[in-house]
mmCIF file of C-alpha atoms and ligand atoms in Angstrom:
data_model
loop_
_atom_site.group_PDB
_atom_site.id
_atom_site.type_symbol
_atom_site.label_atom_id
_atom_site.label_comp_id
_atom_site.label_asym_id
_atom_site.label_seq_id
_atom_site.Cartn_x
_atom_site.Cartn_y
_atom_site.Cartn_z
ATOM 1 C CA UNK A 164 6.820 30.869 -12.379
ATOM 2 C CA UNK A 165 9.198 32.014 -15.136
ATOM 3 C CA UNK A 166 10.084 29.195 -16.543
ATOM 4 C CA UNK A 167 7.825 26.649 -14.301
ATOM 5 C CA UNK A 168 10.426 25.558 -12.154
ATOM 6 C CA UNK A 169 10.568 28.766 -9.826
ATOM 7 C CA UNK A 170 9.072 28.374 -6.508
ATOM 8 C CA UNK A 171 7.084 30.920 -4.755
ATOM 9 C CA UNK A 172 5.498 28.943 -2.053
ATOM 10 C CA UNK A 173 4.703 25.457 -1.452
ATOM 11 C CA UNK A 174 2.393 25.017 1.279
ATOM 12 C CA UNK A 175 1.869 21.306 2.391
ATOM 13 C CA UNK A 176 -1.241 20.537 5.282
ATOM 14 C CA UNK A 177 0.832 17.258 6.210
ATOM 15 C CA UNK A 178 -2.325 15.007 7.692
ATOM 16 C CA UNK A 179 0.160 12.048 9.056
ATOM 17 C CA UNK A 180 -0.712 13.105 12.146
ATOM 18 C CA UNK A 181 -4.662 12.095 12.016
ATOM 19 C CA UNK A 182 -3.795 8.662 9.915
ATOM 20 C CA UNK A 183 -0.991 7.664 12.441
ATOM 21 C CA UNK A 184 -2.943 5.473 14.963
ATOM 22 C CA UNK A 185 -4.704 4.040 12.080
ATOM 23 C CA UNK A 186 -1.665 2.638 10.473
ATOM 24 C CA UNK A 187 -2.580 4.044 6.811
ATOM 25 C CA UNK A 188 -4.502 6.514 5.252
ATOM 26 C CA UNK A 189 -8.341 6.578 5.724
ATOM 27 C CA UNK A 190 -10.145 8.011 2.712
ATOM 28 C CA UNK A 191 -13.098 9.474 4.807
ATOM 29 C CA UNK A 192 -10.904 11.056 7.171
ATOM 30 C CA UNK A 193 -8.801 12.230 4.296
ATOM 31 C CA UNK A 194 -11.875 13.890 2.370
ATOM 32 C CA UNK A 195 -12.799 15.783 5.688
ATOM 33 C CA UNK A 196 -9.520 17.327 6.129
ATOM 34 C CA UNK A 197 -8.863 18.462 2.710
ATOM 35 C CA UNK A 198 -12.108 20.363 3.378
ATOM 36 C CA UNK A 199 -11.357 21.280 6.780
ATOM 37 C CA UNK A 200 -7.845 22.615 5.377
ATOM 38 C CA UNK A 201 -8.489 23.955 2.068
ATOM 39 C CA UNK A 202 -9.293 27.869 2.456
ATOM 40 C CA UNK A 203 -5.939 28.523 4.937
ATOM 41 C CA UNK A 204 -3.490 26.658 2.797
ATOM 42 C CA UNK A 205 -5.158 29.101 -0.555
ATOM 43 C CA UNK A 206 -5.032 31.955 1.775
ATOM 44 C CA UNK A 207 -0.943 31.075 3.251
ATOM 45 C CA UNK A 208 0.416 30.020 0.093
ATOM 46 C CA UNK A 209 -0.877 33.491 -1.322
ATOM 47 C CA UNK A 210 0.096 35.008 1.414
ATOM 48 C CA UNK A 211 3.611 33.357 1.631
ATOM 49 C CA UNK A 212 4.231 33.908 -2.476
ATOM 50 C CA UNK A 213 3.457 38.160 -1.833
ATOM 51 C CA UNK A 214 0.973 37.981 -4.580
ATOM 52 C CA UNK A 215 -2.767 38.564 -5.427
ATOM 53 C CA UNK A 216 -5.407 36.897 -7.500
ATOM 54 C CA UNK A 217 -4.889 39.204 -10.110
ATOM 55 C CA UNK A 218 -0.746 37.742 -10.809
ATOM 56 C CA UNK A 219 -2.234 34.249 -11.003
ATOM 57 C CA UNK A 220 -2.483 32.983 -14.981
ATOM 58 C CA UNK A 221 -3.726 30.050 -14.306
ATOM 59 C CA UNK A 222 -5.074 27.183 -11.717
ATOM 60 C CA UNK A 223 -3.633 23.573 -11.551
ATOM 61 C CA UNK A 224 -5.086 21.317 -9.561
ATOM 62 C CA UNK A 225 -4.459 17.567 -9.334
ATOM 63 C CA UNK A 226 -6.991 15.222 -10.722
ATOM 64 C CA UNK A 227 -5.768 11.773 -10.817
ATOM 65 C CA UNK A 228 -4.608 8.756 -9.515
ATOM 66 C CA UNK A 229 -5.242 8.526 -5.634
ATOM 67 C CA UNK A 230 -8.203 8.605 -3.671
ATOM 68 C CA UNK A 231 -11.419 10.372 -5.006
ATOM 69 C CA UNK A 232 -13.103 11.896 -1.965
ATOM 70 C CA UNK A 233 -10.168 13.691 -1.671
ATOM 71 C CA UNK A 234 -9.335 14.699 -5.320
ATOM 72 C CA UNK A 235 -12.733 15.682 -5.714
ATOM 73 C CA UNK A 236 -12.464 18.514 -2.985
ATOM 74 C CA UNK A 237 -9.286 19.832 -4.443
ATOM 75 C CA UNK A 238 -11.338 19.604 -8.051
ATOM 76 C CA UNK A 239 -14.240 21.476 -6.934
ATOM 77 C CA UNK A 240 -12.209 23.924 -5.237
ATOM 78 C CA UNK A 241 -10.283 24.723 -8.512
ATOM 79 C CA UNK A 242 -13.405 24.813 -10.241
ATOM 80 C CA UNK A 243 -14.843 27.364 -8.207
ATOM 81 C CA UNK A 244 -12.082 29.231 -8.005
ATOM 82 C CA UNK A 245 -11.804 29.450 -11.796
ATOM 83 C CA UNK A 246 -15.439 30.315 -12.408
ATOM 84 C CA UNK A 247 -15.169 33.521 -9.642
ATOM 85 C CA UNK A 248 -11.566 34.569 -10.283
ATOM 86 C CA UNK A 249 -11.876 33.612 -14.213
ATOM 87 C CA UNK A 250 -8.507 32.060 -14.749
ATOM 88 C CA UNK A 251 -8.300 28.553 -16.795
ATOM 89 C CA UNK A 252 -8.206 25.454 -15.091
ATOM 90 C CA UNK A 253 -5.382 23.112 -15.397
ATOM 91 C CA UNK A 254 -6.080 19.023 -14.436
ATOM 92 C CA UNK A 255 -2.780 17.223 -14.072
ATOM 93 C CA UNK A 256 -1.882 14.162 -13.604
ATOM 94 C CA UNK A 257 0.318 13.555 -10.075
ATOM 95 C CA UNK A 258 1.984 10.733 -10.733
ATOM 96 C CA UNK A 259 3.246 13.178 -14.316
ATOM 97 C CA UNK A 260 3.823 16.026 -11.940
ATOM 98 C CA UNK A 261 6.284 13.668 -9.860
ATOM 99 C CA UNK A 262 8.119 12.895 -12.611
ATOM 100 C CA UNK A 263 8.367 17.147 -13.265
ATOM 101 C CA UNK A 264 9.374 17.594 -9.716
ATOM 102 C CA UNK A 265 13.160 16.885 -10.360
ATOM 103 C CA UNK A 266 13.364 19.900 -12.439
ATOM 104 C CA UNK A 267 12.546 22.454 -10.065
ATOM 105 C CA UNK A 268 14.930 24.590 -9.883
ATOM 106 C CA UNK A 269 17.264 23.543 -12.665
ATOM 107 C CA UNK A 270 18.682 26.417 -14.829
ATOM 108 C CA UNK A 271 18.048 23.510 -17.991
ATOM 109 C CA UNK A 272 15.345 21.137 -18.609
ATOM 110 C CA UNK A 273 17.236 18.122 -18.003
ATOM 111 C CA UNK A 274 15.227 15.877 -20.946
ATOM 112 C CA UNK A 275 15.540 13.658 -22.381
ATOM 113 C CA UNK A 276 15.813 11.362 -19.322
ATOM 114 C CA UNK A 277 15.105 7.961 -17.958
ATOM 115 C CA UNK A 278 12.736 8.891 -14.634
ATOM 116 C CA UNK A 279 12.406 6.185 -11.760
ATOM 117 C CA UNK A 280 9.306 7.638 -10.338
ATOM 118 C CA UNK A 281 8.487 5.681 -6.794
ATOM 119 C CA UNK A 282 5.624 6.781 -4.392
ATOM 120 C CA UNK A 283 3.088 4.890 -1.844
ATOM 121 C CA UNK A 284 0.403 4.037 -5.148
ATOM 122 C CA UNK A 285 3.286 3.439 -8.113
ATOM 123 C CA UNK A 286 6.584 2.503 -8.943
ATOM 124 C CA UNK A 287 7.415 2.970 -12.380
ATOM 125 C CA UNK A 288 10.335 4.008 -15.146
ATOM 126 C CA UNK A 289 9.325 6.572 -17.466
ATOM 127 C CA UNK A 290 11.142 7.543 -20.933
ATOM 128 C CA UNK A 291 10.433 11.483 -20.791
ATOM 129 C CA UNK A 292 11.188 13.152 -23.739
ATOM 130 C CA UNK A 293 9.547 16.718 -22.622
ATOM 131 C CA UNK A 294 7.414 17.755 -20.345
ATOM 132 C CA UNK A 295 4.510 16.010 -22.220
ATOM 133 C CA UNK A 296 5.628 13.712 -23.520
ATOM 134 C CA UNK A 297 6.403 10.776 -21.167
ATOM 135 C CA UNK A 298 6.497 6.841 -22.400
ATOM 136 C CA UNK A 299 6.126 4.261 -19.507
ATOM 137 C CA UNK A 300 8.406 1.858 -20.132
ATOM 138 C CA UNK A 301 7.776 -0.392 -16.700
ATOM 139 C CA UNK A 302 6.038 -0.755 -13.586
ATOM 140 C CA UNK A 303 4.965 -2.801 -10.100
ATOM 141 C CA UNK A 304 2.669 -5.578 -10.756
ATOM 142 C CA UNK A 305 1.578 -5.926 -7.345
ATOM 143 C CA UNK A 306 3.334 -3.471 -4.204
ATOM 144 C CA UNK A 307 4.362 -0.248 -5.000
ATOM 145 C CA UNK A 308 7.937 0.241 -3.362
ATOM 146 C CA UNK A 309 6.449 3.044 -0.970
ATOM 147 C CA UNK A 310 3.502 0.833 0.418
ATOM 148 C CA UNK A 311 6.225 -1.918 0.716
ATOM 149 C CA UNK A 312 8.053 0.281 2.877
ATOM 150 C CA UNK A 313 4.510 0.899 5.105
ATOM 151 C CA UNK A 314 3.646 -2.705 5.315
ATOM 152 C CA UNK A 315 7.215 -3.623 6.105
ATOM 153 C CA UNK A 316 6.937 -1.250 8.910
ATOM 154 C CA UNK A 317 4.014 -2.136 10.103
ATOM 155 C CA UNK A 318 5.364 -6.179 10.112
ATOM 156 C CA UNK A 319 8.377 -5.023 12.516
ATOM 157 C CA UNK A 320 5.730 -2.310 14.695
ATOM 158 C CA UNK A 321 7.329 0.935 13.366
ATOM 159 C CA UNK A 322 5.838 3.753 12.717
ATOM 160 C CA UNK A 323 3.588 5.527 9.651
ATOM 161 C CA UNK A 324 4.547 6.426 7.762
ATOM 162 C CA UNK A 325 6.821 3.483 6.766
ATOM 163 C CA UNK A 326 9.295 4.829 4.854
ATOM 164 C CA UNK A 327 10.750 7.202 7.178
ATOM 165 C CA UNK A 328 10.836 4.993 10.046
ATOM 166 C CA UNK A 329 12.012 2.227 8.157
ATOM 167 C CA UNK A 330 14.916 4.662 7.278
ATOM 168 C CA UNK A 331 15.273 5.755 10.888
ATOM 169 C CA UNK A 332 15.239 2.215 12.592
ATOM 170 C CA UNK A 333 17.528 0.497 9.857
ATOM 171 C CA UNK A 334 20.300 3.464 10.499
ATOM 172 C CA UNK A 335 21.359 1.407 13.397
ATOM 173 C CA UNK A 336 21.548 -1.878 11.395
ATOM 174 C CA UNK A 337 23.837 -4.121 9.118
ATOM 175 C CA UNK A 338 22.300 -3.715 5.668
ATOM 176 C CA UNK A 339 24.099 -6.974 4.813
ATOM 177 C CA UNK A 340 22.428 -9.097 7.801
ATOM 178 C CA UNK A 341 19.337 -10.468 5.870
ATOM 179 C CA UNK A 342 19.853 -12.028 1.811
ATOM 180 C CA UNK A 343 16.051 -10.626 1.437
ATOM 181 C CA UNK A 344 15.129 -11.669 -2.372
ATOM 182 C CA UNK A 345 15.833 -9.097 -5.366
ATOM 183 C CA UNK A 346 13.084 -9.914 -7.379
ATOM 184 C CA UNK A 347 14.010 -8.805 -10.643
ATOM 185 C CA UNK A 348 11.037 -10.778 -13.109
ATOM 186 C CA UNK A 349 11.807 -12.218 -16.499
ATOM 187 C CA UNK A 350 15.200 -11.176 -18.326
ATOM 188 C CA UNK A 351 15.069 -7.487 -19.801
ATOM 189 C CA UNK A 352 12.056 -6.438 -17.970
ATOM 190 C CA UNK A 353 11.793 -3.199 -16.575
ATOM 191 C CA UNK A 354 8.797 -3.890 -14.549
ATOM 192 C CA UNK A 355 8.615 -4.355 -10.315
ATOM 193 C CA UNK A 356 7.340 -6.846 -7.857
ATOM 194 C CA UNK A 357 7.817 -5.984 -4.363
ATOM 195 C CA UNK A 358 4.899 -8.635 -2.612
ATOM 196 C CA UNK A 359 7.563 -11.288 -2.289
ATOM 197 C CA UNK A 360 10.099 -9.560 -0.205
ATOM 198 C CA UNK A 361 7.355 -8.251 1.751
ATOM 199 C CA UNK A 362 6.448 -11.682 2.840
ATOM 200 C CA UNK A 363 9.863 -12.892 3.378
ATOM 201 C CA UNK A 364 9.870 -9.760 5.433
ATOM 202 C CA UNK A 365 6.700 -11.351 7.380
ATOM 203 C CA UNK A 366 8.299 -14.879 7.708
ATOM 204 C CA UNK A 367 11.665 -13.994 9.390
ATOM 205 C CA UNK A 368 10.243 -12.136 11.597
ATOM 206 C CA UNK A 369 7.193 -14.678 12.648
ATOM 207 C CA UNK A 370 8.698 -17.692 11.005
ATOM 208 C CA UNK A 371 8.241 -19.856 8.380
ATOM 209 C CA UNK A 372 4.192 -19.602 7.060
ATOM 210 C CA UNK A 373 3.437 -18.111 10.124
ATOM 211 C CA UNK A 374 2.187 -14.308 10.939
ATOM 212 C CA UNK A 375 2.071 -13.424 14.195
ATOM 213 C CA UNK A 376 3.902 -14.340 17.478
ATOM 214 C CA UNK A 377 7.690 -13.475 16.256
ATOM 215 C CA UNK A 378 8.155 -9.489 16.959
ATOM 216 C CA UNK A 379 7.825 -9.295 20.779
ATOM 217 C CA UNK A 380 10.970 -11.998 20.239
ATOM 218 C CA UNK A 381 13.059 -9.834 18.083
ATOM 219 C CA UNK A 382 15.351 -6.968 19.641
ATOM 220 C CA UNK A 383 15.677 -3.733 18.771
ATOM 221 C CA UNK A 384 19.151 -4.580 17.219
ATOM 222 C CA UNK A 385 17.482 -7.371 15.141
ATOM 223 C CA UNK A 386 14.917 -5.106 14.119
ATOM 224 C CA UNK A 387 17.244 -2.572 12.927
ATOM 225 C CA UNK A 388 19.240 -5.303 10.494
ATOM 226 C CA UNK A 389 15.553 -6.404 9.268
ATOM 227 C CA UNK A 390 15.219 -2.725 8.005
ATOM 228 C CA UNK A 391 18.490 -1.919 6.901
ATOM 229 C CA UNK A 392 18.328 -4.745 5.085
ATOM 230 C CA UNK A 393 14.870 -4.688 3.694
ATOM 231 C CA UNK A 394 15.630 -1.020 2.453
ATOM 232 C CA UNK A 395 18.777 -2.362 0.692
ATOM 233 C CA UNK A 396 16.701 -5.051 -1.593
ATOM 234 C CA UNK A 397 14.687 -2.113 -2.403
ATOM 235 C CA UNK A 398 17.507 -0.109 -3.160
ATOM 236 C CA UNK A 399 18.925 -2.518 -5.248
ATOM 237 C CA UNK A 400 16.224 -3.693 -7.022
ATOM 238 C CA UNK A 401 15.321 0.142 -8.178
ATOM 239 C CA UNK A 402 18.916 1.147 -9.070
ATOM 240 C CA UNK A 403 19.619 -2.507 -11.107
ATOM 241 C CA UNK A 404 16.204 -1.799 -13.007
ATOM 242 C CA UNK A 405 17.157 1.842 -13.535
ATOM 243 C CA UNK A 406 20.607 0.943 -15.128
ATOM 244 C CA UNK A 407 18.484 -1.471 -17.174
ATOM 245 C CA UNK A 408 15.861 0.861 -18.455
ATOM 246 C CA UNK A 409 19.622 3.242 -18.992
ATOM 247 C CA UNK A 410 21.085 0.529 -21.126
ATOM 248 C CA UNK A 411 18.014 -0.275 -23.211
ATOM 249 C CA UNK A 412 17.230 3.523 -24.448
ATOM 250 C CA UNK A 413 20.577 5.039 -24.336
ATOM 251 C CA UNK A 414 19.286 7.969 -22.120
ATOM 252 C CA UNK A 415 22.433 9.676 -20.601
ATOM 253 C CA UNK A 416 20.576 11.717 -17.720
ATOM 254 C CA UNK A 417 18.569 10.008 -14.987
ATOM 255 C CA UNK A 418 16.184 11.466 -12.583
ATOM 256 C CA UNK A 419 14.575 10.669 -9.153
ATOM 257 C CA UNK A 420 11.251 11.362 -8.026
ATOM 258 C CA UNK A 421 8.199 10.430 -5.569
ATOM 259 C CA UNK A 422 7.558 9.614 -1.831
ATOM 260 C CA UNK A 423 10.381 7.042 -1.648
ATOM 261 C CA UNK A 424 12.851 9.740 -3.808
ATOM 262 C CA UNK A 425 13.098 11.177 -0.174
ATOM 263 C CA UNK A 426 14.613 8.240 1.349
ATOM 264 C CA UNK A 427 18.502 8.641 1.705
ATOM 265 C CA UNK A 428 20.076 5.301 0.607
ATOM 266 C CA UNK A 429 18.143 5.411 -3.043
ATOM 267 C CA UNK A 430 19.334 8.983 -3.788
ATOM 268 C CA UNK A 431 22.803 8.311 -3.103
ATOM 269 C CA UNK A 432 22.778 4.840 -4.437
ATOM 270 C CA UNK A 433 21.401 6.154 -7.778
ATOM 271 C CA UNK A 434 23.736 9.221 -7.575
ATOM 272 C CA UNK A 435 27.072 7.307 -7.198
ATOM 273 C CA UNK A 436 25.802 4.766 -9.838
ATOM 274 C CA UNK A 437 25.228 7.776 -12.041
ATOM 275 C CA UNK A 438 28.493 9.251 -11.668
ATOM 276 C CA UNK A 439 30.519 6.027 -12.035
ATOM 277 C CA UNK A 440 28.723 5.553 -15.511
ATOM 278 C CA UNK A 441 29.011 9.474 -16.271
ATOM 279 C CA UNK A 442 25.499 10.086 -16.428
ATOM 280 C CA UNK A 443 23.688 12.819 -15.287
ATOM 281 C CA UNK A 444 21.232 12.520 -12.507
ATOM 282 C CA UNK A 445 18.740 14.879 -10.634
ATOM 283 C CA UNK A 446 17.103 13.853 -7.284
ATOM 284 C CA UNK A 447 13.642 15.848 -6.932
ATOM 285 C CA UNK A 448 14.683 18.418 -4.527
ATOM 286 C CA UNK A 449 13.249 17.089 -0.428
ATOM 287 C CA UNK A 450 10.175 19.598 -0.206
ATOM 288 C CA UNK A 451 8.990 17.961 -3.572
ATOM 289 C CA UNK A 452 9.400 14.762 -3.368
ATOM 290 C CA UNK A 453 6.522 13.695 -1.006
ATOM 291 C CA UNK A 454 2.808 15.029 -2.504
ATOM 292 C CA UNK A 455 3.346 18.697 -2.830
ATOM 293 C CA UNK A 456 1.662 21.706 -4.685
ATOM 294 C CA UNK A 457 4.799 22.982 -6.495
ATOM 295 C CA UNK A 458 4.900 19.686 -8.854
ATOM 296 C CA UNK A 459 1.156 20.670 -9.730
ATOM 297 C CA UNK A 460 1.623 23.832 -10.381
ATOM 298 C CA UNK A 461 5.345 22.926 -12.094
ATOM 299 C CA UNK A 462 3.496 20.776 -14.876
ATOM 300 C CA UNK A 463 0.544 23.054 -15.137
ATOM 301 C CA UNK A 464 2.876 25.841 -16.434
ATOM 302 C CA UNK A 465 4.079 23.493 -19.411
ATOM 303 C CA UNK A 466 0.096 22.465 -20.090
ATOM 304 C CA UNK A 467 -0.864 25.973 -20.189
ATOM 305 C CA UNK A 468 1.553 27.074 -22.253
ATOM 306 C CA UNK A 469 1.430 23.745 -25.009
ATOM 307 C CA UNK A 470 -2.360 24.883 -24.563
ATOM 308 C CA UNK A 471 -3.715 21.701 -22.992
ATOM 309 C CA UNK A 472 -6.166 23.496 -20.739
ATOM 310 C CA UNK A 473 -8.948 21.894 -18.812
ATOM 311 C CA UNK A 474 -12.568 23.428 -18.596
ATOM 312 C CA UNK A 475 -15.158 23.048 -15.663
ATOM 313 C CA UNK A 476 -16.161 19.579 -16.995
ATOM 314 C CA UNK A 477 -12.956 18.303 -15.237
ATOM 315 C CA UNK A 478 -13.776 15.394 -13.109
ATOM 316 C CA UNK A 479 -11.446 13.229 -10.208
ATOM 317 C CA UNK A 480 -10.577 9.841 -11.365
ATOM 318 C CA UNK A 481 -8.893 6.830 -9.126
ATOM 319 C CA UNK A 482 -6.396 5.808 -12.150
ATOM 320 C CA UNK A 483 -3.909 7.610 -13.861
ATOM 321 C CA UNK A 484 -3.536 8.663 -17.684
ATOM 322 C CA UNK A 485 -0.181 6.970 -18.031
ATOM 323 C CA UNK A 486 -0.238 3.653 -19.093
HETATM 324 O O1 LIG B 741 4.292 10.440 -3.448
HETATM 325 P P1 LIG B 741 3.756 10.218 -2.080
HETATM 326 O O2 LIG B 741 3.795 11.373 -1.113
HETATM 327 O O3 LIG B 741 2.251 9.769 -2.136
HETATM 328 C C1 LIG B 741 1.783 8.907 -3.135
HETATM 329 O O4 LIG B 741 1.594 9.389 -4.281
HETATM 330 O O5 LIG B 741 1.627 7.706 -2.802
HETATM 331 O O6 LIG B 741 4.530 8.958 -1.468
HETATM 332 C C2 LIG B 741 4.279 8.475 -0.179
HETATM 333 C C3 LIG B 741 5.170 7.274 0.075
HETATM 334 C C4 LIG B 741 4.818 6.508 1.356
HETATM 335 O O7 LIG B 741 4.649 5.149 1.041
HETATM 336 C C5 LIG B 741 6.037 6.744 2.241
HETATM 337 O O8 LIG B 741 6.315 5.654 3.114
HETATM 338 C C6 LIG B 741 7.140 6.912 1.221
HETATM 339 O O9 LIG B 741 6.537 7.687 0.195
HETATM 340 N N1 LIG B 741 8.314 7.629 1.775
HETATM 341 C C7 LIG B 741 9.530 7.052 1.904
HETATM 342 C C8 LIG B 741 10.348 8.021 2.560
HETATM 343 N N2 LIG B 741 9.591 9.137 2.795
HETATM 344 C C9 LIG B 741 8.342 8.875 2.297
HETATM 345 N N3 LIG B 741 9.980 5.843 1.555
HETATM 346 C C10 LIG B 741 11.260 5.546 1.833
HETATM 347 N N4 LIG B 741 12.101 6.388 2.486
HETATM 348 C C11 LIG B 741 11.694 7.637 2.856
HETATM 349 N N5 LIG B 741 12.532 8.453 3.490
HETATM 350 ZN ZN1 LIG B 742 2.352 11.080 -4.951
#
């Protein structure tokens, strides 16, 4: 990477495919694959970049927040790696690396910028003033947006993961159909709550205090306006709070990243928002929105060169370093 935002390979070992029929991911079966998975995706994404061990300067390898079984395999993977190959070990932060992700592939950093970073574990706004340094300046107090789109999905019998199909099914719907709630919290705050709608979600479809027995009642057309809808509260909520965060540091760039940055209505929301108020605004690019390698390796570049390199101490942790 010349400049950490140049891409030789990316390899993602998607595992929706074993977590489908459970509805949500399942740690222990998550653990096992990485392990099952592990040694091909080293040996394709070498063999995809053209390079050898010798090119590499340096291994990053995610350490925090999400699940532990399976950050631990990808830790003691790295570890070994850097003890036989010795290269230094970089441990990054994800949820840091998704808000790198929308400047892969930019000619210029685009910082400073206000960063709405929105995945299945967080949803927060970030003041990023570099690569490193990165202020959180709100976030959910109970759903994340992304496991509000799963739940929702799961309430109206859709598939995992949610927020694709919620995308998919709410296509065919009237956006406008349902006045789901816009919870937007005390005046000024840049922080989220997404339980509410998701049980307002759970009552129109069941009724009223009730949570079963309504769905095999609802057509397909009425479950399409529940998710066109439901995805437009979200929408809303995310580009009002944006603006917010916008208008209370001055920032004139804005940019998009995380699971949910893949989802169609929120990038061109934000984007025509943006443009009306001539600010600037970069969407992570698809392939890295969604957990992916390049973000890792994206932020490890910048560590490695500000000299914030980790050793084989390095250890998985379930929370993450910004708070
Ligand atoms: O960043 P990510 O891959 O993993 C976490 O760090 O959590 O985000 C996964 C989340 C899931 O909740 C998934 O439903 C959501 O991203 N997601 C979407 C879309 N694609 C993935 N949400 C809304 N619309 C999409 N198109
Ligand atoms: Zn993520």
């Amino acid at each position: 990477m010349a400049n950490g935002t140049d891409v030789r390979s990316n390899i993602v070992a998607s595992q929706i495919d074993l977590h489908k029929k459970y509805g949500g991911v399942v740690p222990e079966i998550a653990s096992r694959a990485h392990i099952e998975h592990l040694d091909a995706v080293i040996e394709e994404a070498f063999s995809e970049a053209g390079c050898e061990v010798g090119a590499v300067d340096a291994l990053a390898v995610t350490n925090r927040p999400g699940l532990v079984g399976a950050l631990q395999v990808g830790v003691t993977a790295a570890k070994t790696l850097s003890w036989a190959w010795k290269k230094p070990i970089i441990g990054v932060d994800h949820i840091r690396a998704h808000a790198m992700s929308p400047m892969i592939g930019l000619e210029a950093s685009p910082w400073p910028a206000i960063g709405l970073i929105v995945s299945g574990g967080h949803t927060s706004l970030f003041d990023i003033q570099s690569t490193t340094d990165i202020e959180l300046l709100g976030a959910t107090t109970d759903d994340a947006a992304g496991e509000a789109f799963d739940k929702v999905a799961t309430i109206l019998g859709l598939g995992y993961p949610g927020g694709p199909s919620i995308q998919r099914a709410g296509d065919a719907g009237d956006a406008n159909a349902i006045p789901f709630p816009r919870t937007m919290l005390k005046h000024g705050s840049l922080d989220f709550s997404f339980s509410g709608i998701k049980t307002a979600v759970l009552y129109h479809v069941h009724g009223n205090g009730k949570t079963t027995g309504g769905l095999e009642k609802l057509s397909t057309q009425a479950i399409a306006d529940i998710a066109a809808s439901f995805q437009q509260a979200v929408v809303d909520v995310l580009v009002k709070k944006t603006m917010l965060a916008v208008a209370q540091t001055n920032r004139s760039t804005v940019v998009l990243g995380g699971g949910v940055a893949a989802n169609r209505l929120l990038r061109e929301s934000l984007k025509t928002v943006c443009t009306d108020r001539g600010l600037g605004f970069h969407a992570a690019p698809m392939p890295y929105c969604t957990d992916n390698a390049a973000m890792i390796a994206a932020l490890g570049y910048h560590l490695l060169h500000g000299g914030a390199t980790s050793d084989l101490t390095l250890d998985a942790f379930p929370t993450g370093s910004l708070v």
